[in-house]
Structure formats: C-alpha cells, structure tokens
Amino acid sequence: MTPPDFVAHLGKLKASAILRTNDADAAISAMEAAVQGGFSICEFTLTIPDVHDIIREFSRRHPQVIVGAGTVLDVEEAHQAVEAGARFLVSPVVDEAVIKAATELGVAAMPGTHTATEMLTAHRAGAPLQKLFPAPGIGPDYVKACLGPMPFLKLVPTHGVNKDNVRAWLDAGAYAIGFVAPLFDPDLIADRRYDALETRARELLAAL
C-alpha cells in the first residue's frame, strides 16, 4: 500500500486503534479484540516490549489489517519498524529525518504536531498526515482554527479523543482520529478482558 493509498484509506475509515502497553504477552490478543470490534488500521507503539516481533506476528495473522508503528523517534527505529511489517510510522514529534526515512521506505509518516508552525513544518517536510499531540485545552475548536488558514493539512487527533467527543473532532475538520486509552483500558488488558475490549471497539466506532 502506497502512502497516498494509506492516507485515502484512513480518510475513509476515520479511525485507528493505538495500543500502548507494557504487557507484551497481551498485546496481540488486545489488538485482535479491537479488530474483532471493527478496526482495520492498528498501531503498536515501539514502547511495547518485543514490539517488532509483535508487529511481525500480528501482520502475519491478519494480512487484511494495516499495521503501523508508533513512537518512532529516529531513523533506525523507522527502518526496524518497516522491516518488521509496519506500513505507516507515527511519531510524537516532528523529526524531518524520520519523515524523510518514511518516504524513502515507501510508507506514510504521521509526525506529532501541536502548534500551527509544527503542522506546516511537517507538511512541508513531506508528511501527508499530521498527528495532533498532545490535545490542546480548547479541544476540537483548535482543529478548526488551524485549518482556517491551512485547509490543506490532514490533522489526526489521538490524545484526548473519546466516545463522547469524537464527533466534535471530526465535525471540526479532523481528517481522522486515533483511539488510545478509551479503547485499550489498562485494567481490562491486565485482567485479559478481551471481550470487554471488543465491546469498547464497537462502541467507539459506532460513535463515529
């Protein structure tokens, strides 16, 4: 899948599942619960122990799912993630070297941006998507304010998005969103309550 294809696909589906956990043993099962609940774009953060093996195994089990890597902070991590099977790379910050590496590797980059300057910097560096991180205090109106002078941006909020406000983010002009803690509750993962995670996934997607 080329970067433009991925961007178009994310824009159509509007949501991704983002897993950040220290429980490597539960990571695949937790994400499988999200897939059973309807998600088909999934992100494993590189902070998960043994994450490359997890990305590789999950991609093998679910070839129909688009798997990406999050918390990519340098070029070496970008190469390792793509080698493991990641088809898009997400970062919490703007690093032009990582954006360039993603382009050379043939995957989409989604760097983390918070200010209008960072958003434009990421766009001009070649990132087709701009993650909004962390969520600003004024919420969805911030997206609308940034898109006013820069409507060509494709902003993707992740932090602070939940079932109750997801429509407000999208209505404000967000290109898509990502669900983190509202989907992958740490207590449910610890208790291996994958049925509850699947229910959460269905509820969150229904809120779109």
mmCIF file of N, CA, C and O in Angstrom, residues 33 183 188 193-201 203:
data_model
loop_
_atom_site.group_PDB
_atom_site.id
_atom_site.type_symbol
_atom_site.label_atom_id
_atom_site.label_comp_id
_atom_site.label_asym_id
_atom_site.label_seq_id
_atom_site.Cartn_x
_atom_site.Cartn_y
_atom_site.Cartn_z
ATOM 1 N N ALA A 33 -8.798 -8.108 19.673
ATOM 2 C CA ALA A 33 -10.119 -7.720 20.163
ATOM 3 C C ALA A 33 -10.608 -6.462 19.455
ATOM 4 O O ALA A 33 -11.783 -6.349 19.091
ATOM 5 N N LEU A 183 -10.014 3.009 24.293
ATOM 6 C CA LEU A 183 -10.169 1.670 23.725
ATOM 7 C C LEU A 183 -9.428 0.633 24.567
ATOM 8 O O LEU A 183 -10.000 -0.342 25.029
ATOM 9 N N LEU A 188 -8.482 -3.585 31.860
ATOM 10 C CA LEU A 188 -9.073 -4.658 31.057
ATOM 11 C C LEU A 188 -7.989 -5.533 30.437
ATOM 12 O O LEU A 188 -8.142 -6.751 30.339
ATOM 13 N N ARG A 193 -9.550 -9.110 29.759
ATOM 14 C CA ARG A 193 -10.961 -8.967 29.429
ATOM 15 C C ARG A 193 -11.087 -8.546 27.964
ATOM 16 O O ARG A 193 -11.506 -7.434 27.631
ATOM 17 N N TYR A 194 -10.713 -9.445 27.077
ATOM 18 C CA TYR A 194 -10.714 -9.113 25.658
ATOM 19 C C TYR A 194 -12.129 -8.926 25.123
ATOM 20 O O TYR A 194 -12.336 -8.179 24.163
ATOM 21 N N ASP A 195 -13.101 -9.589 25.731
ATOM 22 C CA ASP A 195 -14.492 -9.387 25.326
ATOM 23 C C ASP A 195 -14.924 -7.952 25.581
ATOM 24 O O ASP A 195 -15.632 -7.344 24.764
ATOM 25 N N ALA A 196 -14.478 -7.387 26.698
ATOM 26 C CA ALA A 196 -14.818 -6.004 27.019
ATOM 27 C C ALA A 196 -14.109 -5.034 26.074
ATOM 28 O O ALA A 196 -14.671 -3.996 25.702
ATOM 29 N N LEU A 197 -12.881 -5.363 25.673
ATOM 30 C CA LEU A 197 -12.175 -4.524 24.714
ATOM 31 C C LEU A 197 -12.888 -4.528 23.366
ATOM 32 O O LEU A 197 -13.005 -3.480 22.704
ATOM 33 N N GLU A 198 -13.379 -5.689 22.966
ATOM 34 C CA GLU A 198 -14.127 -5.769 21.711
ATOM 35 C C GLU A 198 -15.395 -4.928 21.783
ATOM 36 O O GLU A 198 -15.745 -4.230 20.818
ATOM 37 N N THR A 199 -16.069 -4.968 22.906
ATOM 38 C CA THR A 199 -17.272 -4.146 23.090
ATOM 39 C C THR A 199 -16.928 -2.669 23.003
ATOM 40 O O THR A 199 -17.645 -1.882 22.367
ATOM 41 N N ARG A 200 -15.838 -2.268 23.635
ATOM 42 C CA ARG A 200 -15.392 -0.873 23.556
ATOM 43 C C ARG A 200 -15.124 -0.471 22.107
ATOM 44 O O ARG A 200 -15.468 0.629 21.688
ATOM 45 N N ALA A 201 -14.476 -1.350 21.367
ATOM 46 C CA ALA A 201 -14.174 -1.050 19.969
ATOM 47 C C ALA A 201 -15.451 -0.792 19.177
ATOM 48 O O ALA A 201 -15.540 0.187 18.414
ATOM 49 N N GLU A 203 -18.355 0.189 20.323
ATOM 50 C CA GLU A 203 -18.991 1.421 20.796
ATOM 51 C C GLU A 203 -18.281 2.657 20.256
ATOM 52 O O GLU A 203 -18.941 3.628 19.876
#
